[in-house]
Each structure stands twice: as structure tokens, then as C-alpha cells.
Amino acid sequence: MKNIKQSWAEPYKIKMVELLKMTTPAQRKKAMQDAGYNTFLLKSEDVYIDLLTDSGTSAMSDRQWAGMMLGDEAYAGSRNFYHLEQVVQDVYGYKYLIPTHQGRGAENILSKILIKKGDIIPGNMYFTTTRLHQELAGGKFEDIIIDEAHDSESEFPFKGNVDLDKLERLIKKHGAAKIPYVSMATSVNMAGGQPISMKNLKALRAMTKKHGIRVIHDMTRVAENAYFIQQREKGYENKTIKEIVHEINSYTDGATMSAKKDALVNIGGFLAVNDWDIFEEARNMVVVYEGLHTYGGLAGRDMEAMAIGIGESVSDEHIKARVGQVIYLGEKMLEYDVPIVKPIGGHGIFVDAKKFLPHIPQDNYPAQTLAAEIYLDSGVRTMERGVVSAGRKANGENYYPKLELVRFTIPRRVYTQAHMDVIAESAGRVYQRRAKIKGMKMVYEPKYLRFFQAQFEKLK
Ligand code: F0G
């Protein structure tokens, strides 16, 4: 008898649908030209399947929607804040909570508190907003992720790991006093949603403790990282996602969170710390930039939806189906020979544009070009994560990241397996005609986070 495999499937059913507009090739061509070949500048109604980001794009559950009706919209002391505080303490294990409107609000406050001019902030690969806030506060980011993370072909199971030798060298060179904290992300976004192992994190904790350096956790996608630890790391196969998340956080001193990802809400975030002094300063500062410390730029109903979403996000069934769908899409793309970052990560498929379009030099934006071509082919919207996203250094020079990627980011609980098929087929079709695709030049470049609003023209 044949051994029949046990497939993953969604632990929910669909109660409401949102109708999508189907477009013609001519409509897409016009829309892409009007958007200056930047998928961020497309109108969402011109998009069929939206894989721009998994940020704020999840479908909330009936329980979260019911929670929205329990919003206590008091200016101060909303009951939803206390619910959220209790959930953050229970699920994540951090002591003090400062809500913010989204992740970068927390990054701003944290960077302003901890970073002094001339400080060095080592991290396991940069994230756009995180690094910018570090730089705006006077710090310099130093990448200490393992080399494998920069190699799209390496199948190393924990490509989010910190290279402790790189960290040791930085400490020797600058002195621990110049390093306010290590910026450690779970499910490293720019590396392709790659996890850090518990073993590496424990070793990072031991080394930083010795030198009196904090570890601050970008926990935006911590549950997805926990899933890979459960699947790949010895000793964790029988632990729940919630237990693993708790253990990860226990090796860190505080966290910034964009709740728009893991936590299944359309808006929201927070800063969470264990240190009373930092908390006190953050609570002072949040009123300047976000709002009172019991709402931080959020409505009461937003905090309630977040509190409920955090609970759902650490369910083993949820995370298995969530990552299962991403892996399904990646394996389909591999069937069509599309070069993707391996192993497949937690929140999307990252197509290697350098391998896909080897004839286009990085200065002509292969990933930006490929994202435009995918949209033209099928109305699927993706995002550049390469030289445009990397931006410029403080001295004006371009950063040239090794990874030049197009991210097909999967919103949580939104699309079906049939959508995944359509996406993979589109990537396969564009791959078949790749030799005919030409690069682009940038014709408008904003000063900060240029990828959001830059505009391009096709090379003739
Ligand atoms: N950290 C990580 C790892 C992120 O992926 C993001 C956002 C942030 C911080 C900032 O949070 O958007 O709530 O202010 N990532 C989105 C993305 C924008 O598409 O990957 P935010």
C-alpha cells in the first residue's frame, strides 16, 4: 500500500470574502507606467493577488472582530491596554509594555533612549526602518549575521544566526561601552525569513552578558521562527510554539514589535522591556511621539484585536498552516526552475533576481525590474528587496547588498492554495522569457527609505 502523506490545512473556514478586480495586460501596462515601475506606487485596486507585504494585511478572526466591539476608547487607562499588557506578559514574558502605532514607532523610542552618537549597533542583518532609526539616533549598524545568510543557495537551517566571532571582533575593536545593545531579529526578514537557532541565541546571551551588553529582540515574526526551531532543532520537537517563543524572549532584555505581522492585526506595535529605567524613559518619550502610554497611537479596539491576535499567533495549528502555505508556494516555484532563497523561509518566497536576470547589473535594478514584470504578467504585486531597499550610506554612497531579491510575501489567512498555483505559474512564465527583459534607471529618488516612493524608467 502507498504511504499517504498528511497535508497541512487551514485551521479555520471562510466566513466573508472580498471580491478582487481582474485586469487586462493593457490595464496593467498603464498602471505600472503610472506607478513609475514601483509596485509601492500601484493602486491596490489594480492588484489581483497582493504579495507586497505580510504587514497589516492579515485576515482577522471572528474573535478579533468581536473584540473590536469591546474597544474602550478612553483617553487614559483603557481596559484594552490592561488586557494587552497581561497578554504580552503571559505570552511573551516581557515585564513592561509601551504600545506604539507600529514597529517603527517602538524603534524610534528605543533608539533615542539607548543610542549615543558614535555608538555601534551589531545586528543579524539590517532591516530598513530599524537601521535608519539607529542611524538617526547617531549610531552605526554593523552586520554580524553568519556568511551563509548572504548566500541564497546555502541550505543551512538557521541562516538567521549571529556570527559570534564577528561580534567578538567588534567588541575588541570598539569596546563594550560603545555597544548599547545587539539588535537581534527572529525570522530575519531581509535574509528571506530565516530563523535563528535557540543554541545560537543562548550563546549570544552568554557572550553579551559577559560584556554587559543588552540584547534587544525584533520580535516581529517570532512565532514563525519558533516553528522552525520546533521542526529543526534537537530537543524542541515536543515543545509548543508558545513555550519556544517564551524561551527565545527569556534570552533577551526587551523587544520591538510590529504586531502587523505575527500578531494578526492591521495596525499596531509595541516596545516591551524588562528594565524599569528604560521603561520609565520610554513612557516619558511615548507621549511626545505616539500618544499617552496607555494607548501609544492606537484605538482601544486596536489594542483588543492585538491582544486576541497574539494568542492566536502562537497556536501550533495556525503556524503550521501559515508556514505550510509558504513552503507549498516555494516548492511550486522550484518545479518551474525559478531560483529562490533556500531553505524556504517563514513569511514569503524570496526570488533571487541576480540569478533570474543575470544579464542586468545591480545598478539597473534587477529585483525592481522583476517585480514590475511579475505584475505585468499576472497582476501579482511583489516587492523589491535589493539595492533600492538598501539605500545609501550616511556618506551618500549606495549600499550594494549581496542579496538582490524579489519578495513574494504571503499575508496570513488571506489567500488559498489555488492562488499559490497562479502565483508560481506567473513566476515560471516570466522566467521562461527572462532573456528578453531589460533593466531600468531611477528617475526619482527620495531622501529616506527610497524604495517606498522611488520612480523608474525602462531602459530601451
Ligand atoms: N522589523 C521588521 C523585521 C519588519 O519586517 C518591519 C516591517 C519592521 C520592523 C517595522 O515595522 O512596519 O510596523 O513600522 N516590515 C514590513 C515589511 C514593512 O513589509 O516587511 P512597522
mmCIF file of C-alpha atoms in Angstrom, residues 59-393:
data_model
loop_
_atom_site.group_PDB
_atom_site.id
_atom_site.type_symbol
_atom_site.label_atom_id
_atom_site.label_comp_id
_atom_site.label_asym_id
_atom_site.label_seq_id
_atom_site.Cartn_x
_atom_site.Cartn_y
_atom_site.Cartn_z
ATOM 1 C CA ALA A 59 -7.344 38.465 7.917
ATOM 2 C CA MET A 60 -8.592 38.884 11.462
ATOM 3 C CA SER A 61 -10.633 36.157 13.101
ATOM 4 C CA ASP A 62 -14.273 36.469 14.159
ATOM 5 C CA ARG A 63 -12.993 36.687 17.728
ATOM 6 C CA GLN A 64 -10.733 39.596 16.899
ATOM 7 C CA TRP A 65 -13.607 41.386 15.153
ATOM 8 C CA ALA A 66 -15.816 40.735 18.164
ATOM 9 C CA GLY A 67 -13.032 42.159 20.330
ATOM 10 C CA MET A 68 -13.095 45.355 18.254
ATOM 11 C CA MET A 69 -16.614 45.952 19.570
ATOM 12 C CA LEU A 70 -15.230 45.851 23.095
ATOM 13 C CA GLY A 71 -12.950 48.811 22.401
ATOM 14 C CA ASP A 72 -12.748 51.116 25.402
ATOM 15 C CA GLU A 73 -11.924 54.434 23.757
ATOM 16 C CA ALA A 74 -10.986 56.275 26.925
ATOM 17 C CA TYR A 75 -8.022 58.621 26.539
ATOM 18 C CA ALA A 76 -6.340 57.165 29.596
ATOM 19 C CA GLY A 77 -6.366 53.739 31.198
ATOM 20 C CA SER A 78 -8.394 51.872 28.543
ATOM 21 C CA ARG A 79 -9.263 48.352 29.689
ATOM 22 C CA ASN A 80 -7.916 47.047 26.373
ATOM 23 C CA PHE A 81 -4.456 48.333 27.330
ATOM 24 C CA TYR A 82 -4.537 46.248 30.513
ATOM 25 C CA HIS A 83 -5.667 43.210 28.549
ATOM 26 C CA LEU A 84 -2.835 43.704 26.064
ATOM 27 C CA GLU A 85 -0.326 44.204 28.884
ATOM 28 C CA GLN A 86 -1.405 40.973 30.512
ATOM 29 C CA VAL A 87 -1.137 39.055 27.193
ATOM 30 C CA VAL A 88 2.329 40.467 26.462
ATOM 31 C CA GLN A 89 3.483 39.391 29.922
ATOM 32 C CA ASP A 90 1.869 35.972 29.672
ATOM 33 C CA VAL A 91 2.681 35.005 26.054
ATOM 34 C CA TYR A 92 5.924 36.892 25.503
ATOM 35 C CA GLY A 93 7.257 37.125 29.041
ATOM 36 C CA TYR A 94 8.366 40.772 28.988
ATOM 37 C CA LYS A 95 7.588 42.874 32.065
ATOM 38 C CA TYR A 96 6.740 46.357 30.832
ATOM 39 C CA LEU A 97 4.731 47.380 27.788
ATOM 40 C CA ILE A 98 4.651 50.620 25.812
ATOM 41 C CA PRO A 99 2.157 50.414 22.930
ATOM 42 C CA THR A 100 3.094 52.204 19.694
ATOM 43 C CA HIS A 101 1.258 52.771 16.430
ATOM 44 C CA GLN A 102 3.504 50.184 14.708
ATOM 45 C CA GLY A 103 7.001 48.712 14.872
ATOM 46 C CA ARG A 104 8.974 51.738 13.751
ATOM 47 C CA GLY A 105 7.367 53.836 16.494
ATOM 48 C CA ALA A 106 8.938 51.465 19.018
ATOM 49 C CA GLU A 107 12.256 51.511 17.120
ATOM 50 C CA ASN A 108 12.328 55.296 17.244
ATOM 51 C CA ILE A 109 11.785 55.452 21.004
ATOM 52 C CA LEU A 110 14.194 52.634 21.793
ATOM 53 C CA SER A 111 16.953 54.049 19.553
ATOM 54 C CA LYS A 112 16.601 57.508 21.078
ATOM 55 C CA ILE A 113 16.883 56.094 24.604
ATOM 56 C CA LEU A 114 19.744 53.636 24.185
ATOM 57 C CA ILE A 115 21.956 55.004 21.393
ATOM 58 C CA LYS A 116 24.513 57.792 21.803
ATOM 59 C CA LYS A 117 26.391 59.450 18.939
ATOM 60 C CA GLY A 118 29.228 57.214 17.756
ATOM 61 C CA ASP A 119 27.741 54.009 19.164
ATOM 62 C CA ILE A 120 27.899 50.717 17.272
ATOM 63 C CA ILE A 121 24.815 48.516 16.959
ATOM 64 C CA PRO A 122 25.614 44.984 15.807
ATOM 65 C CA GLY A 123 22.693 43.047 14.321
ATOM 66 C CA ASN A 124 21.833 39.865 12.438
ATOM 67 C CA MET A 125 21.306 41.676 9.134
ATOM 68 C CA TYR A 126 19.717 45.076 8.806
ATOM 69 C CA PHE A 127 16.062 45.896 8.461
ATOM 70 C CA THR A 128 15.261 49.143 6.636
ATOM 71 C CA THR A 129 13.405 51.090 9.343
ATOM 72 C CA THR A 130 15.386 49.578 12.226
ATOM 73 C CA ARG A 131 18.748 50.609 10.804
ATOM 74 C CA LEU A 132 17.515 54.062 9.828
ATOM 75 C CA HIS A 133 16.344 54.781 13.389
ATOM 76 C CA GLN A 134 19.688 53.560 14.705
ATOM 77 C CA GLU A 135 21.480 55.898 12.294
ATOM 78 C CA LEU A 136 19.191 58.856 13.005
ATOM 79 C CA ALA A 137 19.990 58.407 16.716
ATOM 80 C CA GLY A 138 23.712 58.714 15.890
ATOM 81 C CA GLY A 139 24.615 55.023 15.812
ATOM 82 C CA LYS A 140 26.239 52.839 13.194
ATOM 83 C CA PHE A 141 24.828 49.446 12.294
ATOM 84 C CA GLU A 142 27.274 46.532 11.855
ATOM 85 C CA ASP A 143 26.106 43.312 10.246
ATOM 86 C CA ILE A 144 27.095 40.252 12.302
ATOM 87 C CA ILE A 145 24.897 37.629 10.679
ATOM 88 C CA ILE A 146 26.642 34.428 9.556
ATOM 89 C CA ASP A 147 28.024 34.474 5.989
ATOM 90 C CA GLU A 148 25.590 31.766 4.871
ATOM 91 C CA ALA A 149 22.758 34.303 5.194
ATOM 92 C CA HIS A 150 24.156 36.262 2.258
ATOM 93 C CA ASP A 151 24.225 33.178 0.040
ATOM 94 C CA SER A 152 20.822 32.344 -1.470
ATOM 95 C CA GLU A 153 21.995 28.782 -2.270
ATOM 96 C CA SER A 154 23.152 27.786 1.207
ATOM 97 C CA GLU A 155 20.719 25.316 2.778
ATOM 98 C CA PHE A 156 21.950 25.979 6.317
ATOM 99 C CA PRO A 157 18.864 25.538 8.540
ATOM 100 C CA PHE A 158 19.483 28.600 10.744
ATOM 101 C CA LYS A 159 20.642 31.334 8.407
ATOM 102 C CA GLY A 160 19.458 33.948 10.905
ATOM 103 C CA ASN A 161 22.265 33.015 13.329
ATOM 104 C CA VAL A 162 24.678 35.567 14.714
ATOM 105 C CA ASP A 163 28.368 35.027 13.931
ATOM 106 C CA LEU A 164 29.812 35.291 17.431
ATOM 107 C CA ASP A 165 33.354 35.803 16.113
ATOM 108 C CA LYS A 166 32.185 38.885 14.234
ATOM 109 C CA LEU A 167 30.616 40.179 17.444
ATOM 110 C CA GLU A 168 33.744 39.428 19.475
ATOM 111 C CA ARG A 169 35.852 41.354 16.958
ATOM 112 C CA LEU A 170 33.538 44.371 17.189
ATOM 113 C CA ILE A 171 33.707 44.315 20.976
ATOM 114 C CA LYS A 172 37.517 44.139 20.829
ATOM 115 C CA LYS A 173 37.744 46.944 18.297
ATOM 116 C CA HIS A 174 35.284 49.422 19.826
ATOM 117 C CA GLY A 175 34.945 48.317 23.449
ATOM 118 C CA ALA A 176 31.723 47.094 25.046
ATOM 119 C CA ALA A 177 30.879 50.604 26.270
ATOM 120 C CA LYS A 178 30.321 51.701 22.670
ATOM 121 C CA ILE A 179 27.797 48.913 22.058
ATOM 122 C CA PRO A 180 24.498 49.726 23.789
ATOM 123 C CA TYR A 181 22.832 46.535 22.585
ATOM 124 C CA VAL A 182 22.832 43.794 19.990
ATOM 125 C CA SER A 183 19.865 44.130 17.655
ATOM 126 C CA MET A 184 18.687 40.533 17.248
ATOM 127 C CA ALA A 185 15.816 39.666 14.918
ATOM 128 C CA THR A 186 13.946 36.403 14.769
ATOM 129 C CA SER A 187 12.900 35.244 11.241
ATOM 130 C CA VAL A 188 15.397 37.591 9.599
ATOM 131 C CA ASN A 189 13.329 39.421 7.023
ATOM 132 C CA MET A 190 15.989 40.631 4.570
ATOM 133 C CA ALA A 191 17.679 37.208 4.549
ATOM 134 C CA GLY A 192 14.434 35.590 3.409
ATOM 135 C CA GLY A 193 12.593 34.979 6.671
ATOM 136 C CA GLN A 194 15.433 32.833 8.028
ATOM 137 C CA PRO A 195 15.396 31.654 11.663
ATOM 138 C CA ILE A 196 17.945 31.936 14.437
ATOM 139 C CA SER A 197 18.509 28.782 16.494
ATOM 140 C CA MET A 198 17.986 28.578 20.240
ATOM 141 C CA LYS A 199 21.547 27.322 20.611
ATOM 142 C CA ASN A 200 22.940 30.390 18.883
ATOM 143 C CA LEU A 201 20.719 32.690 20.888
ATOM 144 C CA LYS A 202 21.862 31.119 24.150
ATOM 145 C CA ALA A 203 25.489 31.572 23.122
ATOM 146 C CA LEU A 204 24.769 35.189 22.153
ATOM 147 C CA ARG A 205 23.220 35.700 25.566
ATOM 148 C CA ALA A 206 26.245 34.257 27.333
ATOM 149 C CA MET A 207 28.702 36.407 25.389
ATOM 150 C CA THR A 208 26.748 39.660 25.786
ATOM 151 C CA LYS A 209 26.219 39.001 29.487
ATOM 152 C CA LYS A 210 29.949 38.703 29.992
ATOM 153 C CA HIS A 211 30.422 42.157 28.465
ATOM 154 C CA GLY A 212 27.341 43.799 29.975
ATOM 155 C CA ILE A 213 25.689 44.354 26.592
ATOM 156 C CA ARG A 214 21.902 44.124 26.181
ATOM 157 C CA VAL A 215 20.111 42.019 23.577
ATOM 158 C CA ILE A 216 17.103 43.753 22.032
ATOM 159 C CA HIS A 217 14.815 41.489 20.076
ATOM 160 C CA ASP A 218 12.984 42.480 16.910
ATOM 161 C CA MET A 219 10.180 40.011 17.568
ATOM 162 C CA THR A 220 8.022 40.928 14.585
ATOM 163 C CA ARG A 221 7.921 37.299 13.363
ATOM 164 C CA VAL A 222 8.957 35.380 16.486
ATOM 165 C CA ALA A 223 6.251 32.690 16.205
ATOM 166 C CA GLU A 224 7.404 31.749 12.704
ATOM 167 C CA ASN A 225 10.968 31.457 13.996
ATOM 168 C CA ALA A 226 9.697 29.265 16.830
ATOM 169 C CA TYR A 227 8.098 26.943 14.280
ATOM 170 C CA PHE A 228 11.445 26.353 12.551
ATOM 171 C CA ILE A 229 13.095 25.679 15.919
ATOM 172 C CA GLN A 230 10.359 23.138 16.667
ATOM 173 C CA GLN A 231 10.851 21.478 13.266
ATOM 174 C CA ARG A 232 14.648 21.612 13.030
ATOM 175 C CA GLU A 233 16.347 21.916 16.402
ATOM 176 C CA LYS A 234 17.056 18.924 18.565
ATOM 177 C CA GLY A 235 15.238 18.968 21.878
ATOM 178 C CA TYR A 236 12.399 21.211 20.721
ATOM 179 C CA GLU A 237 10.293 18.763 18.711
ATOM 180 C CA ASN A 238 7.862 18.198 21.573
ATOM 181 C CA LYS A 239 7.665 21.789 22.801
ATOM 182 C CA THR A 240 4.767 24.054 21.876
ATOM 183 C CA ILE A 241 5.217 27.245 19.868
ATOM 184 C CA LYS A 242 4.214 29.212 22.948
ATOM 185 C CA GLU A 243 6.903 27.541 25.049
ATOM 186 C CA ILE A 244 9.544 28.162 22.415
ATOM 187 C CA VAL A 245 8.530 31.815 21.997
ATOM 188 C CA HIS A 246 8.769 32.252 25.753
ATOM 189 C CA GLU A 247 12.224 30.716 25.853
ATOM 190 C CA ILE A 248 13.518 32.868 22.962
ATOM 191 C CA ASN A 249 12.350 36.017 24.731
ATOM 192 C CA SER A 250 13.898 34.912 28.018
ATOM 193 C CA TYR A 251 17.368 35.348 26.494
ATOM 194 C CA THR A 252 16.700 38.995 25.616
ATOM 195 C CA ASP A 253 16.259 42.225 27.568
ATOM 196 C CA GLY A 254 13.495 43.814 25.581
ATOM 197 C CA ALA A 255 11.776 43.856 22.224
ATOM 198 C CA THR A 256 10.332 45.986 19.493
ATOM 199 C CA MET A 257 7.289 44.528 17.802
ATOM 200 C CA SER A 258 5.417 45.242 14.618
ATOM 201 C CA ALA A 259 2.163 43.499 15.528
ATOM 202 C CA LYS A 260 1.072 43.884 11.898
ATOM 203 C CA LYS A 261 2.835 40.592 11.093
ATOM 204 C CA ASP A 262 2.794 37.646 13.532
ATOM 205 C CA ALA A 263 0.125 39.171 15.750
ATOM 206 C CA LEU A 264 -2.543 39.205 13.031
ATOM 207 C CA VAL A 265 -3.690 42.820 13.190
ATOM 208 C CA ASN A 266 -3.923 45.541 10.573
ATOM 209 C CA ILE A 267 -2.200 48.157 12.743
ATOM 210 C CA GLY A 268 -0.264 48.193 15.996
ATOM 211 C CA GLY A 269 3.030 47.513 17.687
ATOM 212 C CA PHE A 270 4.868 47.938 20.947
ATOM 213 C CA LEU A 271 8.083 48.258 22.858
ATOM 214 C CA ALA A 272 8.472 45.775 25.719
ATOM 215 C CA VAL A 273 11.304 45.820 28.245
ATOM 216 C CA ASN A 274 12.327 44.193 31.494
ATOM 217 C CA ASP A 275 14.337 47.120 32.792
ATOM 218 C CA TRP A 276 12.382 49.646 34.871
ATOM 219 C CA ASP A 277 14.682 52.580 33.993
ATOM 220 C CA ILE A 278 14.276 52.080 30.256
ATOM 221 C CA PHE A 279 10.558 51.640 30.737
ATOM 222 C CA GLU A 280 10.308 54.873 32.642
ATOM 223 C CA GLU A 281 12.145 56.799 29.974
ATOM 224 C CA ALA A 282 10.133 55.177 27.188
ATOM 225 C CA ARG A 283 6.927 56.042 28.990
ATOM 226 C CA ASN A 284 8.065 59.662 29.089
ATOM 227 C CA MET A 285 9.028 59.657 25.447
ATOM 228 C CA VAL A 286 5.992 57.876 24.023
ATOM 229 C CA VAL A 287 3.785 60.869 24.853
ATOM 230 C CA VAL A 288 5.933 63.021 22.548
ATOM 231 C CA TYR A 289 5.838 60.767 19.502
ATOM 232 C CA GLU A 290 2.909 58.375 19.762
ATOM 233 C CA GLY A 291 0.329 59.205 22.442
ATOM 234 C CA LEU A 292 -0.330 58.522 26.110
ATOM 235 C CA HIS A 293 1.470 55.451 27.480
ATOM 236 C CA THR A 294 -1.789 53.508 27.726
ATOM 237 C CA TYR A 295 -2.613 53.820 24.021
ATOM 238 C CA GLY A 296 0.548 54.813 22.094
ATOM 239 C CA GLY A 297 -1.246 55.924 18.927
ATOM 240 C CA LEU A 298 -3.762 53.081 18.894
ATOM 241 C CA ALA A 299 -7.509 52.991 19.414
ATOM 242 C CA GLY A 300 -8.713 50.821 22.291
ATOM 243 C CA ARG A 301 -10.238 48.425 19.755
ATOM 244 C CA ASP A 302 -6.859 48.057 18.009
ATOM 245 C CA MET A 303 -5.249 47.008 21.283
ATOM 246 C CA GLU A 304 -8.033 44.486 21.905
ATOM 247 C CA ALA A 305 -7.633 42.948 18.427
ATOM 248 C CA MET A 306 -3.880 42.739 19.073
ATOM 249 C CA ALA A 307 -4.310 41.071 22.453
ATOM 250 C CA ILE A 308 -6.522 38.399 20.880
ATOM 251 C CA GLY A 309 -4.317 38.089 17.772
ATOM 252 C CA ILE A 310 -1.194 37.437 19.862
ATOM 253 C CA GLY A 311 -2.939 34.474 21.473
ATOM 254 C CA GLU A 312 -3.954 33.058 18.085
ATOM 255 C CA SER A 313 -0.495 33.619 16.616
ATOM 256 C CA VAL A 314 1.203 31.147 18.946
ATOM 257 C CA SER A 315 -1.204 28.297 18.223
ATOM 258 C CA ASP A 316 0.658 25.298 16.792
ATOM 259 C CA GLU A 317 -2.079 24.610 14.208
ATOM 260 C CA HIS A 318 -2.086 28.182 12.988
ATOM 261 C CA ILE A 319 1.645 28.422 12.477
ATOM 262 C CA LYS A 320 1.892 25.022 10.796
ATOM 263 C CA ALA A 321 -0.669 26.044 8.169
ATOM 264 C CA ARG A 322 0.813 29.522 7.804
ATOM 265 C CA VAL A 323 4.337 28.305 7.085
ATOM 266 C CA GLY A 324 2.932 25.271 5.236
ATOM 267 C CA GLN A 325 1.355 27.558 2.652
ATOM 268 C CA VAL A 326 4.621 29.459 2.149
ATOM 269 C CA ILE A 327 6.512 26.197 1.648
ATOM 270 C CA TYR A 328 3.857 24.993 -0.800
ATOM 271 C CA LEU A 329 4.392 28.100 -2.945
ATOM 272 C CA GLY A 330 8.180 27.773 -2.801
ATOM 273 C CA GLU A 331 8.117 24.141 -3.872
ATOM 274 C CA LYS A 332 5.829 25.021 -6.801
ATOM 275 C CA MET A 333 8.275 27.691 -7.922
ATOM 276 C CA LEU A 334 11.142 25.230 -7.755
ATOM 277 C CA GLU A 335 9.164 22.934 -10.081
ATOM 278 C CA TYR A 336 9.306 25.775 -12.628
ATOM 279 C CA ASP A 337 13.080 26.203 -12.025
ATOM 280 C CA VAL A 338 12.624 29.675 -10.517
ATOM 281 C CA PRO A 339 15.743 30.482 -8.417
ATOM 282 C CA ILE A 340 14.611 31.139 -4.831
ATOM 283 C CA VAL A 341 16.325 31.605 -1.484
ATOM 284 C CA LYS A 342 16.748 28.304 0.286
ATOM 285 C CA PRO A 343 15.736 26.959 2.698
ATOM 286 C CA ILE A 344 12.243 28.405 2.252
ATOM 287 C CA GLY A 345 11.581 30.963 4.991
ATOM 288 C CA GLY A 346 8.592 31.769 7.138
ATOM 289 C CA HIS A 347 6.739 34.694 5.589
ATOM 290 C CA GLY A 348 7.317 34.550 1.877
ATOM 291 C CA ILE A 349 9.289 33.317 -1.081
ATOM 292 C CA PHE A 350 12.324 35.365 -1.999
ATOM 293 C CA VAL A 351 13.292 35.066 -5.658
ATOM 294 C CA ASP A 352 16.973 35.592 -6.428
ATOM 295 C CA ALA A 353 16.898 38.322 -9.073
ATOM 296 C CA LYS A 354 20.675 38.141 -9.697
ATOM 297 C CA LYS A 355 20.219 34.527 -10.795
ATOM 298 C CA PHE A 356 16.896 35.171 -12.532
ATOM 299 C CA LEU A 357 18.209 38.135 -14.574
ATOM 300 C CA PRO A 358 21.998 37.645 -14.615
ATOM 301 C CA HIS A 359 22.349 39.955 -17.624
ATOM 302 C CA ILE A 360 21.082 43.003 -15.664
ATOM 303 C CA PRO A 361 23.741 44.737 -13.489
ATOM 304 C CA GLN A 362 22.776 45.732 -9.932
ATOM 305 C CA ASP A 363 22.883 49.413 -10.958
ATOM 306 C CA ASN A 364 19.988 48.692 -13.313
ATOM 307 C CA TYR A 365 17.901 47.170 -10.527
ATOM 308 C CA PRO A 366 17.248 43.526 -11.420
ATOM 309 C CA ALA A 367 14.875 42.947 -8.496
ATOM 310 C CA GLN A 368 12.905 46.133 -9.123
ATOM 311 C CA THR A 369 12.644 45.107 -12.783
ATOM 312 C CA LEU A 370 11.497 41.599 -11.936
ATOM 313 C CA ALA A 371 8.815 42.834 -9.537
ATOM 314 C CA ALA A 372 7.441 45.031 -12.340
ATOM 315 C CA GLU A 373 7.492 42.121 -14.817
ATOM 316 C CA ILE A 374 5.580 39.822 -12.454
ATOM 317 C CA TYR A 375 2.871 42.449 -12.064
ATOM 318 C CA LEU A 376 2.678 42.972 -15.836
ATOM 319 C CA ASP A 377 2.318 39.220 -16.329
ATOM 320 C CA SER A 378 -0.401 38.432 -13.802
ATOM 321 C CA GLY A 379 -1.405 41.367 -11.591
ATOM 322 C CA VAL A 380 0.515 39.808 -8.695
ATOM 323 C CA ARG A 381 2.209 42.525 -6.648
ATOM 324 C CA THR A 382 5.587 41.743 -5.047
ATOM 325 C CA MET A 383 8.360 43.859 -3.503
ATOM 326 C CA GLU A 384 11.983 44.658 -4.294
ATOM 327 C CA ARG A 385 14.448 43.716 -1.546
ATOM 328 C CA GLY A 386 17.769 44.580 -3.097
ATOM 329 C CA VAL A 387 19.836 47.615 -3.967
ATOM 330 C CA VAL A 388 16.877 50.012 -3.970
ATOM 331 C CA SER A 389 15.734 48.917 -0.490
ATOM 332 C CA ALA A 390 19.298 49.031 0.838
ATOM 333 C CA GLY A 391 19.528 52.768 0.085
ATOM 334 C CA ARG A 392 22.558 54.950 0.688
ATOM 335 C CA LYS A 393 25.113 55.180 3.477
#
